[in-house]
PDB file of C-alpha atoms in Angstrom:
ATOM      1  CA  MET A   1      17.545 -12.074  10.582  1.00 45.00           C
ATOM      2  CA  ALA A   2      15.365 -13.850   8.266  1.00 47.00           C
ATOM      3  CA  PRO A   3      16.068 -17.657   8.163  1.00 55.00           C
ATOM      4  CA  PHE A   4      13.084 -17.711  10.333  1.00 84.00           C
ATOM      5  CA  LEU A   5      11.042 -17.435   7.052  1.00 95.00           C
ATOM      6  CA  ALA A   6       9.436 -20.279   5.559  1.00 97.00           C
ATOM      7  CA  TYR A   7      10.707 -21.102   2.136  1.00 97.00           C
ATOM      8  CA  GLU A   8      11.411 -23.785  -0.589  1.00 97.00           C
ATOM      9  CA  ASP A   9      14.553 -24.339  -1.916  1.00 98.00           C
ATOM     10  CA  LYS A  10      14.614 -26.808  -4.704  1.00 98.00           C
ATOM     11  CA  GLY A  11      16.625 -27.648  -7.537  1.00 97.00           C
ATOM     12  CA  PRO A  12      20.563 -28.098  -8.219  1.00 94.00           C
ATOM     13  CA  ASP A  13      23.335 -25.473  -8.110  1.00 91.00           C
ATOM     14  CA  THR A  14      24.372 -25.321 -11.594  1.00 90.00           C
ATOM     15  CA  HIS A  15      25.977 -22.592 -13.948  1.00 91.00           C
ATOM     16  CA  ARG A  16      22.481 -21.287 -14.333  1.00 96.00           C
ATOM     17  CA  VAL A  17      21.329 -18.262 -12.617  1.00 97.00           C
ATOM     18  CA  PRO A  18      19.217 -19.037  -9.571  1.00 98.00           C
ATOM     19  CA  LEU A  19      15.414 -17.873  -9.581  1.00 98.00           C
ATOM     20  CA  VAL A  20      14.167 -16.183  -6.480  1.00 98.00           C
ATOM     21  CA  LEU A  21      10.172 -15.947  -6.348  1.00 98.00           C
ATOM     22  CA  VAL A  22       8.325 -13.508  -4.426  1.00 98.00           C
ATOM     23  CA  HIS A  23       4.717 -13.888  -3.780  1.00 98.00           C
ATOM     24  CA  GLY A  24       1.833 -11.092  -3.574  1.00 98.00           C
ATOM     25  CA  HIS A  25      -0.739 -10.383  -1.218  1.00 98.00           C
ATOM     26  CA  PRO A  26      -2.589 -11.901   0.375  1.00 98.00           C
ATOM     27  CA  PHE A  27      -1.099 -15.149  -0.982  1.00 98.00           C
ATOM     28  CA  ASP A  28       2.073 -17.650   0.141  1.00 98.00           C
ATOM     29  CA  ARG A  29       4.764 -19.263  -1.585  1.00 98.00           C
ATOM     30  CA  THR A  30       2.289 -22.047  -3.101  1.00 98.00           C
ATOM     31  CA  MET A  31       1.296 -19.462  -5.549  1.00 98.00           C
ATOM     32  CA  TRP A  32       4.215 -20.575  -7.540  1.00 98.00           C
ATOM     33  CA  THR A  33       3.176 -24.123  -7.546  1.00 98.00           C
ATOM     34  CA  PRO A  34       3.689 -24.477 -11.459  1.00 98.00           C
ATOM     35  CA  GLN A  35       6.962 -22.771 -11.515  1.00 98.00           C
ATOM     36  CA  LEU A  36       8.066 -24.682  -8.513  1.00 98.00           C
ATOM     37  CA  GLU A  37       7.274 -27.891 -10.494  1.00 98.00           C
ATOM     38  CA  ARG A  38       8.939 -26.700 -13.671  1.00 97.00           C
ATOM     39  CA  PHE A  39      12.109 -24.776 -13.047  1.00 98.00           C
ATOM     40  CA  PRO A  40      13.871 -26.868 -10.650  1.00 97.00           C
ATOM     41  CA  GLY A  41      14.857 -29.494 -12.882  1.00 95.00           C
ATOM     42  CA  THR A  42      17.497 -27.077 -14.489  1.00 93.00           C
ATOM     43  CA  ARG A  43      18.462 -24.408 -11.778  1.00 97.00           C
ATOM     44  CA  ARG A  44      17.807 -23.586  -7.951  1.00 98.00           C
ATOM     45  CA  VAL A  45      14.753 -22.085  -7.159  1.00 98.00           C
ATOM     46  CA  VAL A  46      13.763 -20.142  -3.908  1.00 98.00           C
ATOM     47  CA  ALA A  47      10.414 -19.235  -2.988  1.00 98.00           C
ATOM     48  CA  PRO A  48       9.905 -17.778   0.466  1.00 98.00           C
ATOM     49  CA  ASP A  49       6.818 -16.863   2.454  1.00 98.00           C
ATOM     50  CA  LEU A  50       6.899 -13.337   3.174  1.00 98.00           C
ATOM     51  CA  ARG A  51       6.896 -12.310   6.927  1.00 96.00           C
ATOM     52  CA  GLY A  52       3.061 -12.427   8.053  1.00 96.00           C
ATOM     53  CA  TYR A  53       2.190 -14.918   5.140  1.00 97.00           C
ATOM     54  CA  GLY A  54       2.005 -18.466   4.910  1.00 97.00           C
ATOM     55  CA  ALA A  55       4.091 -20.451   7.440  1.00 96.00           C
ATOM     56  CA  SER A  56       6.303 -17.487   8.176  1.00 96.00           C
ATOM     57  CA  PRO A  57       5.640 -16.054  11.707  1.00 94.00           C
ATOM     58  CA  THR A  58       3.423 -12.739  11.738  1.00 92.00           C
ATOM     59  CA  THR A  59       5.903 -11.167  14.546  1.00 90.00           C
ATOM     60  CA  PRO A  60       7.723  -8.984  14.574  1.00 90.00           C
ATOM     61  CA  ALA A  61       5.093  -7.335  12.317  1.00 91.00           C
ATOM     62  CA  VAL A  62       6.656  -5.615   9.199  1.00 92.00           C
ATOM     63  CA  ALA A  63       6.692  -2.070   9.862  1.00 89.00           C
ATOM     64  CA  ASP A  64       8.537  -0.717   6.799  1.00 93.00           C
ATOM     65  CA  PHE A  65       8.053  -2.102   3.202  1.00 95.00           C
ATOM     66  CA  SER A  66      11.485  -2.401   2.820  1.00 96.00           C
ATOM     67  CA  GLY A  67      11.496  -4.938   5.786  1.00 96.00           C
ATOM     68  CA  PHE A  68      10.241  -7.562   3.283  1.00 97.00           C
ATOM     69  CA  ALA A  69      13.405  -6.849   1.065  1.00 97.00           C
ATOM     70  CA  ARG A  70      15.590  -7.358   4.006  1.00 96.00           C
ATOM     71  CA  ASP A  71      14.151 -10.353   4.971  1.00 96.00           C
ATOM     72  CA  ILE A  72      14.791 -11.767   1.653  1.00 97.00           C
ATOM     73  CA  GLU A  73      18.264 -10.572   1.485  1.00 97.00           C
ATOM     74  CA  ALA A  74      19.249 -11.968   4.854  1.00 95.00           C
ATOM     75  CA  LEU A  75      17.579 -15.343   3.909  1.00 97.00           C
ATOM     76  CA  LEU A  76      19.564 -15.666   0.556  1.00 97.00           C
ATOM     77  CA  ASP A  77      22.597 -14.852   2.758  1.00 96.00           C
ATOM     78  CA  GLU A  78      21.882 -18.000   4.852  1.00 96.00           C
ATOM     79  CA  LEU A  79      21.316 -19.961   1.879  1.00 96.00           C
ATOM     80  CA  LYS A  80      24.501 -18.731   0.076  1.00 96.00           C
ATOM     81  CA  VAL A  81      22.798 -17.414  -2.926  1.00 97.00           C
ATOM     82  CA  GLU A  82      24.995 -14.773  -4.225  1.00 96.00           C
ATOM     83  CA  SER A  83      23.242 -13.517  -7.496  1.00 96.00           C
ATOM     84  CA  PHE A  84      19.867 -14.375  -8.769  1.00 98.00           C
ATOM     85  CA  VAL A  85      17.031 -13.476 -10.803  1.00 98.00           C
ATOM     86  CA  LEU A  86      14.112 -11.856  -8.779  1.00 98.00           C
ATOM     87  CA  ALA A  87      10.400 -12.512  -9.857  1.00 98.00           C
ATOM     88  CA  GLY A  88       7.611 -11.059  -8.271  1.00 98.00           C
ATOM     89  CA  LEU A  89       3.927 -10.438  -8.804  1.00 98.00           C
ATOM     90  CA  SER A  90       1.956  -7.688  -7.759  1.00 98.00           C
ATOM     91  CA  MET A  91       3.030  -6.624  -4.364  1.00 98.00           C
ATOM     92  CA  GLY A  92       5.768  -8.987  -4.711  1.00 98.00           C
ATOM     93  CA  GLY A  93       6.844  -6.908  -7.840  1.00 98.00           C
ATOM     94  CA  GLN A  94       7.037  -4.032  -5.706  1.00 98.00           C
ATOM     95  CA  ILE A  95       9.187  -5.797  -3.012  1.00 98.00           C
ATOM     96  CA  VAL A  96      11.409  -7.159  -6.235  1.00 98.00           C
ATOM     97  CA  MET A  97      11.760  -3.455  -7.156  1.00 98.00           C
ATOM     98  CA  ASP A  98      12.767  -2.471  -3.294  1.00 98.00           C
ATOM     99  CA  CYS A  99      15.215  -5.518  -3.530  1.00 98.00           C
ATOM    100  CA  TYR A 100      16.857  -3.792  -6.445  1.00 98.00           C
ATOM    101  CA  ARG A 101      16.955  -0.409  -4.941  1.00 98.00           C
ATOM    102  CA  LEU A 102      18.715  -1.948  -1.846  1.00 98.00           C
ATOM    103  CA  PHE A 103      21.151  -4.518  -3.328  1.00 98.00           C
ATOM    104  CA  PRO A 104      21.129  -4.175  -7.095  1.00 98.00           C
ATOM    105  CA  GLU A 105      24.806  -5.745  -7.318  1.00 97.00           C
ATOM    106  CA  ARG A 106      23.322  -9.106  -6.619  1.00 97.00           C
ATOM    107  CA  VAL A 107      20.498  -8.947  -9.135  1.00 98.00           C
ATOM    108  CA  ARG A 108      21.300 -10.264 -12.368  1.00 98.00           C
ATOM    109  CA  GLY A 109      17.443  -9.954 -13.931  1.00 98.00           C
ATOM    110  CA  LEU A 110      13.897  -8.843 -12.856  1.00 98.00           C
ATOM    111  CA  VAL A 111      10.554 -10.327 -13.863  1.00 98.00           C
ATOM    112  CA  LEU A 112       7.705  -7.903 -12.925  1.00 98.00           C
ATOM    113  CA  ALA A 113       4.330  -9.450 -13.130  1.00 98.00           C
ATOM    114  CA  ASP A 114       0.974  -7.667 -12.885  1.00 98.00           C
ATOM    115  CA  THR A 115       2.513  -4.628 -10.850  1.00 98.00           C
ATOM    116  CA  PHE A 116       3.246  -1.110 -10.874  1.00 97.00           C
ATOM    117  CA  PRO A 117       6.124   1.353  -9.472  1.00 97.00           C
ATOM    118  CA  SER A 118       4.350   4.415  -8.133  1.00 97.00           C
ATOM    119  CA  ALA A 119       3.789   5.394  -4.637  1.00 96.00           C
ATOM    120  CA  GLU A 120       0.492   5.364  -2.873  1.00 96.00           C
ATOM    121  CA  THR A 121      -1.840   8.339  -3.514  1.00 95.00           C
ATOM    122  CA  PRO A 122      -3.471   9.708  -0.346  1.00 96.00           C
ATOM    123  CA  GLU A 123      -6.720   8.107  -1.265  1.00 96.00           C
ATOM    124  CA  GLY A 124      -4.979   4.888  -1.432  1.00 95.00           C
ATOM    125  CA  VAL A 125      -3.079   5.033   1.895  1.00 97.00           C
ATOM    126  CA  ARG A 126      -6.782   5.634   3.238  1.00 97.00           C
ATOM    127  CA  THR A 127      -8.118   2.687   1.656  1.00 97.00           C
ATOM    128  CA  ARG A 128      -5.178   0.546   2.409  1.00 97.00           C
ATOM    129  CA  ASP A 129      -5.631   1.562   6.037  1.00 97.00           C
ATOM    130  CA  ALA A 130      -9.187   0.909   6.072  1.00 98.00           C
ATOM    131  CA  MET A 131      -8.810  -2.514   4.712  1.00 97.00           C
ATOM    132  CA  ALA A 132      -6.334  -3.347   7.194  1.00 97.00           C
ATOM    133  CA  ASP A 133      -8.664  -2.231  10.186  1.00 98.00           C
ATOM    134  CA  ARG A 134     -11.577  -4.350   8.464  1.00 98.00           C
ATOM    135  CA  LEU A 135      -9.292  -7.438   7.986  1.00 98.00           C
ATOM    136  CA  LEU A 136      -8.422  -7.474  11.786  1.00 98.00           C
ATOM    137  CA  ALA A 137     -12.060  -6.951  12.624  1.00 98.00           C
ATOM    138  CA  GLU A 138     -13.647  -9.227  10.177  1.00 97.00           C
ATOM    139  CA  GLY A 139     -10.934 -11.939   8.972  1.00 98.00           C
ATOM    140  CA  MET A 140     -10.000 -12.776   5.602  1.00 98.00           C
ATOM    141  CA  GLY A 141     -13.169 -14.578   4.469  1.00 98.00           C
ATOM    142  CA  GLY A 142     -15.555 -11.765   3.225  1.00 97.00           C
ATOM    143  CA  TYR A 143     -12.632  -9.973   1.504  1.00 97.00           C
ATOM    144  CA  ALA A 144     -11.570 -13.182  -0.142  1.00 98.00           C
ATOM    145  CA  ASP A 145     -15.212 -13.813  -1.536  1.00 98.00           C
ATOM    146  CA  GLU A 146     -15.314 -10.114  -2.824  1.00 97.00           C
ATOM    147  CA  VAL A 147     -11.831 -10.131  -4.722  1.00 98.00           C
ATOM    148  CA  LEU A 148     -11.605 -13.698  -6.112  1.00 98.00           C
ATOM    149  CA  GLU A 149     -12.832 -12.861  -9.424  1.00 96.00           C
ATOM    150  CA  ARG A 150     -10.780 -10.163  -9.868  1.00 97.00           C
ATOM    151  CA  MET A 151      -7.587 -12.098  -8.694  1.00 98.00           C
ATOM    152  CA  VAL A 152      -8.150 -14.553 -11.179  1.00 98.00           C
ATOM    153  CA  ALA A 153     -10.765 -14.233 -14.118  1.00 98.00           C
ATOM    154  CA  PRO A 154     -14.404 -15.388 -13.729  1.00 97.00           C
ATOM    155  CA  TYR A 155     -13.538 -17.775 -16.523  1.00 97.00           C
ATOM    156  CA  ALA A 156     -10.621 -19.282 -14.639  1.00 98.00           C
ATOM    157  CA  SER A 157     -10.878 -23.007 -13.668  1.00 97.00           C
ATOM    158  CA  ALA A 158     -12.596 -24.151 -10.390  1.00 98.00           C
ATOM    159  CA  GLU A 159      -9.180 -25.782  -9.286  1.00 98.00           C
ATOM    160  CA  VAL A 160      -7.114 -22.580  -9.704  1.00 98.00           C
ATOM    161  CA  LYS A 161     -10.176 -20.392  -8.121  1.00 98.00           C
ATOM    162  CA  ALA A 162     -10.158 -22.815  -4.925  1.00 98.00           C
ATOM    163  CA  HIS A 163      -6.366 -22.536  -4.704  1.00 98.00           C
ATOM    164  CA  VAL A 164      -6.322 -18.691  -4.658  1.00 98.00           C
ATOM    165  CA  HIS A 165      -9.338 -18.507  -2.492  1.00 98.00           C
ATOM    166  CA  GLY A 166      -7.513 -20.878   0.180  1.00 98.00           C
ATOM    167  CA  MET A 167      -4.431 -19.063   0.008  1.00 98.00           C
ATOM    168  CA  MET A 168      -6.445 -15.823   1.082  1.00 98.00           C
ATOM    169  CA  THR A 169      -8.495 -17.291   3.608  1.00 98.00           C
ATOM    170  CA  ALA A 170      -5.417 -19.059   5.341  1.00 98.00           C
ATOM    171  CA  THR A 171      -3.384 -15.773   5.675  1.00 98.00           C
ATOM    172  CA  SER A 172      -3.266 -14.335   8.978  1.00 97.00           C
ATOM    173  CA  PRO A 173      -5.306 -11.104   9.196  1.00 97.00           C
ATOM    174  CA  GLU A 174      -2.486  -9.579  11.433  1.00 97.00           C
ATOM    175  CA  GLY A 175       0.141 -10.268   8.931  1.00 97.00           C
ATOM    176  CA  ALA A 176      -1.997  -8.999   6.026  1.00 97.00           C
ATOM    177  CA  ALA A 177      -3.049  -5.882   7.905  1.00 97.00           C
ATOM    178  CA  ALA A 178       0.516  -5.354   8.772  1.00 97.00           C
ATOM    179  CA  ALA A 179       1.730  -5.539   5.003  1.00 97.00           C
ATOM    180  CA  LEU A 180      -1.149  -3.423   3.764  1.00 97.00           C
ATOM    181  CA  ARG A 181       0.037  -0.250   6.332  1.00 97.00           C
ATOM    182  CA  ALA A 182       3.470  -0.910   5.175  1.00 96.00           C
ATOM    183  CA  ARG A 183       2.625  -1.115   1.346  1.00 96.00           C
ATOM    184  CA  ALA A 184       0.751   1.955   1.813  1.00 97.00           C
ATOM    185  CA  ARG A 185       3.746   3.909   2.537  1.00 96.00           C
ATOM    186  CA  ARG A 186       6.159   2.396   0.241  1.00 96.00           C
ATOM    187  CA  PRO A 187       8.458   4.629  -1.944  1.00 96.00           C
ATOM    188  CA  ASP A 188       7.970   5.525  -5.557  1.00 97.00           C
ATOM    189  CA  TYR A 189      10.239   3.500  -7.670  1.00 97.00           C
ATOM    190  CA  ALA A 190       9.609   5.364 -10.773  1.00 95.00           C
ATOM    191  CA  ALA A 191      13.361   7.118 -10.646  1.00 95.00           C
ATOM    192  CA  LEU A 192      14.769   3.755  -9.928  1.00 97.00           C
ATOM    193  CA  LEU A 193      13.436   2.181 -13.387  1.00 98.00           C
ATOM    194  CA  PRO A 194      15.514   4.055 -15.797  1.00 97.00           C
ATOM    195  CA  ARG A 195      18.644   3.120 -14.047  1.00 97.00           C
ATOM    196  CA  VAL A 196      17.883  -0.625 -13.902  1.00 98.00           C
ATOM    197  CA  SER A 197      21.121  -2.171 -15.731  1.00 97.00           C
ATOM    198  CA  VAL A 198      19.974  -5.739 -15.832  1.00 98.00           C
ATOM    199  CA  PRO A 199      17.251  -7.372 -18.355  1.00 98.00           C
ATOM    200  CA  ALA A 200      13.810  -7.133 -17.114  1.00 98.00           C
ATOM    201  CA  LEU A 201      10.716  -9.293 -18.173  1.00 98.00           C
ATOM    202  CA  VAL A 202       7.243  -7.575 -17.684  1.00 98.00           C
ATOM    203  CA  VAL A 203       4.128  -9.872 -17.839  1.00 98.00           C
ATOM    204  CA  VAL A 204       0.501  -9.072 -17.234  1.00 98.00           C
ATOM    205  CA  GLY A 205      -2.865 -10.673 -17.969  1.00 98.00           C
ATOM    206  CA  ALA A 206      -4.684  -9.230 -20.501  1.00 98.00           C
ATOM    207  CA  ASP A 207      -7.826  -9.078 -18.153  1.00 98.00           C
ATOM    208  CA  ASP A 208      -6.156  -7.745 -15.016  1.00 98.00           C
ATOM    209  CA  THR A 209      -8.357  -4.989 -13.334  1.00 97.00           C
ATOM    210  CA  PHE A 210      -5.949  -4.594 -10.596  1.00 97.00           C
ATOM    211  CA  THR A 211      -2.769  -3.822 -12.438  1.00 97.00           C
ATOM    212  CA  PRO A 212      -4.378  -3.265 -16.250  1.00 98.00           C
ATOM    213  CA  VAL A 213      -2.137  -3.607 -19.324  1.00 98.00           C
ATOM    214  CA  SER A 214      -1.757   0.143 -19.521  1.00 98.00           C
ATOM    215  CA  ASP A 215       0.620  -0.130 -16.310  1.00 98.00           C
ATOM    216  CA  ALA A 216       2.629  -3.050 -17.789  1.00 98.00           C
ATOM    217  CA  LEU A 217       3.024  -0.976 -20.870  1.00 98.00           C
ATOM    218  CA  ALA A 218       4.343   2.054 -18.788  1.00 97.00           C
ATOM    219  CA  LEU A 219       6.604  -0.228 -16.775  1.00 98.00           C
ATOM    220  CA  HIS A 220       7.907  -1.909 -19.896  1.00 98.00           C
ATOM    221  CA  ALA A 221       8.626   1.625 -21.450  1.00 98.00           C
ATOM    222  CA  ALA A 222      10.528   2.857 -18.105  1.00 98.00           C
ATOM    223  CA  LEU A 223      12.862  -0.072 -18.266  1.00 98.00           C
ATOM    224  CA  PRO A 224      16.267   0.168 -20.383  1.00 98.00           C
ATOM    225  CA  ASP A 225      16.117  -3.478 -21.403  1.00 97.00           C
ATOM    226  CA  ALA A 226      12.827  -5.114 -21.109  1.00 98.00           C
ATOM    227  CA  GLU A 227      10.427  -7.744 -22.846  1.00 98.00           C
ATOM    228  CA  LEU A 228       6.947  -7.398 -22.449  1.00 98.00           C
ATOM    229  CA  HIS A 229       4.337 -10.378 -22.518  1.00 98.00           C
ATOM    230  CA  ILE A 230       0.607  -9.986 -22.389  1.00 98.00           C
ATOM    231  CA  VAL A 231      -1.338 -13.144 -21.612  1.00 98.00           C
ATOM    232  CA  ASP A 232      -4.282 -13.845 -23.041  1.00 98.00           C
ATOM    233  CA  GLY A 233      -7.021 -15.529 -20.945  1.00 98.00           C
ATOM    234  CA  ALA A 234      -5.740 -14.361 -17.407  1.00 98.00           C
ATOM    235  CA  ALA A 235      -6.311 -11.703 -15.145  1.00 98.00           C
ATOM    236  CA  HIS A 236      -4.173 -10.792 -12.286  1.00 98.00           C
ATOM    237  CA  MET A 237      -2.438 -14.137 -11.689  1.00 98.00           C
ATOM    238  CA  PRO A 238      -1.270 -15.391 -14.913  1.00 98.00           C
ATOM    239  CA  ASN A 239       1.314 -17.650 -13.441  1.00 98.00           C
ATOM    240  CA  LEU A 240      -1.455 -19.717 -12.196  1.00 98.00           C
ATOM    241  CA  GLU A 241      -4.049 -19.094 -14.752  1.00 98.00           C
ATOM    242  CA  ARG A 242      -2.028 -19.729 -17.832  1.00 98.00           C
ATOM    243  CA  PRO A 243       1.163 -21.514 -16.526  1.00 98.00           C
ATOM    244  CA  GLU A 244       2.178 -22.730 -19.680  1.00 98.00           C
ATOM    245  CA  VAL A 245       2.134 -19.482 -21.254  1.00 98.00           C
ATOM    246  CA  PHE A 246       3.757 -17.775 -18.220  1.00 98.00           C
ATOM    247  CA  ASP A 247       6.360 -20.454 -17.862  1.00 98.00           C
ATOM    248  CA  ALA A 248       7.572 -20.225 -21.546  1.00 98.00           C
ATOM    249  CA  ALA A 249       8.186 -16.388 -21.480  1.00 98.00           C
ATOM    250  CA  LEU A 250      10.184 -17.128 -18.230  1.00 98.00           C
ATOM    251  CA  GLU A 251      12.169 -19.862 -19.637  1.00 98.00           C
ATOM    252  CA  GLU A 252      13.201 -17.756 -22.461  1.00 98.00           C
ATOM    253  CA  PHE A 253      13.985 -14.994 -20.225  1.00 98.00           C
ATOM    254  CA  LEU A 254      16.177 -17.015 -17.949  1.00 98.00           C
ATOM    255  CA  ALA A 255      17.855 -18.336 -20.962  1.00 97.00           C
ATOM    256  CA  ARG A 256      18.728 -14.862 -22.042  1.00 97.00           C
ATOM    257  CA  VAL A 257      20.005 -13.920 -18.321  1.00 97.00           C
ATOM    258  CA  ASP A 258      22.223 -17.343 -18.361  1.00 96.00           C
ATOM    259  CA  ALA A 259      23.867 -16.116 -21.414  1.00 95.00           C
ATOM    260  CA  ARG A 260      24.536 -12.716 -20.242  1.00 87.00           C
ATOM    261  CA  GLN A 261      27.762 -11.929 -18.175  1.00 62.00           C
ATOM    262  CA  PRO A 262      27.212  -9.667 -15.072  1.00 54.00           C
ATOM    263  CA  SER A 263      27.451  -6.093 -15.564  1.00 48.00           C
ATOM    264  CA  PRO A 264      28.172  -3.351 -13.098  1.00 45.00           C
ATOM    265  CA  ALA A 265      25.464  -2.222 -11.019  1.00 49.00           C
ATOM    266  CA  PRO A 266      24.307   1.367 -10.782  1.00 50.00           C
ATOM    267  CA  PRO A 267      24.660   3.547  -7.842  1.00 45.00           C
ATOM    268  CA  ARG A 268      22.079   3.133  -5.255  1.00 48.00           C
ATOM    269  CA  LEU A 269      19.413   5.980  -4.980  1.00 50.00           C
TER     270      LEU A 269
END
């Protein structure tokens, strides 16, 4: 049931593998604006607003983290996108890992940007629940002001800062709160990573303090067939802060996936 999601669907159906872009929290599909401008010239690109974000409805609220993955699966069914590369940043990267857990046979490659695989700690659960309560009580404005210069580096351009701040303040507090509670209870993907049978690209901003370079190094080491790109001059959102660097790495990776024949998927966990 997920064609209710708002989405972009751009570019031609070609022999190249479609690219599916999954945004992070608390953003929307416009997070991928540079990539939505560059990549549809050569391949089909789909970028949804997750449930509770952007132009997608907040109800029924996501109650389980896998609900995001099932929404994406249903949307791609509706759009008749059979196999694809999945790219996600931060929470979007964790949703990408959940997609691979649930329907690995459809995934041709993974792009994991500024993310990490482990489940939430007990302290983290309490923190995310408390933030959900705060967003419902206060709205998004104060939170957006506080975290803006961690989402993007303090030296990021005014245009990028305005875009990121605008996405955060436009997000529904109800949608963000529901996602925070679901994310707090997500599974641990550590056991999944060594079983990934498709190529992966791990990207991280050199100045990311939410998911630092050490997280990316561990993620890269756990994946059997992965490339690592550390993007200088960027924090948590290198695809917006340094799109030319991010896109060059992504383009090279996509060319590699295009040239690779599908391989059998591992059994599901």
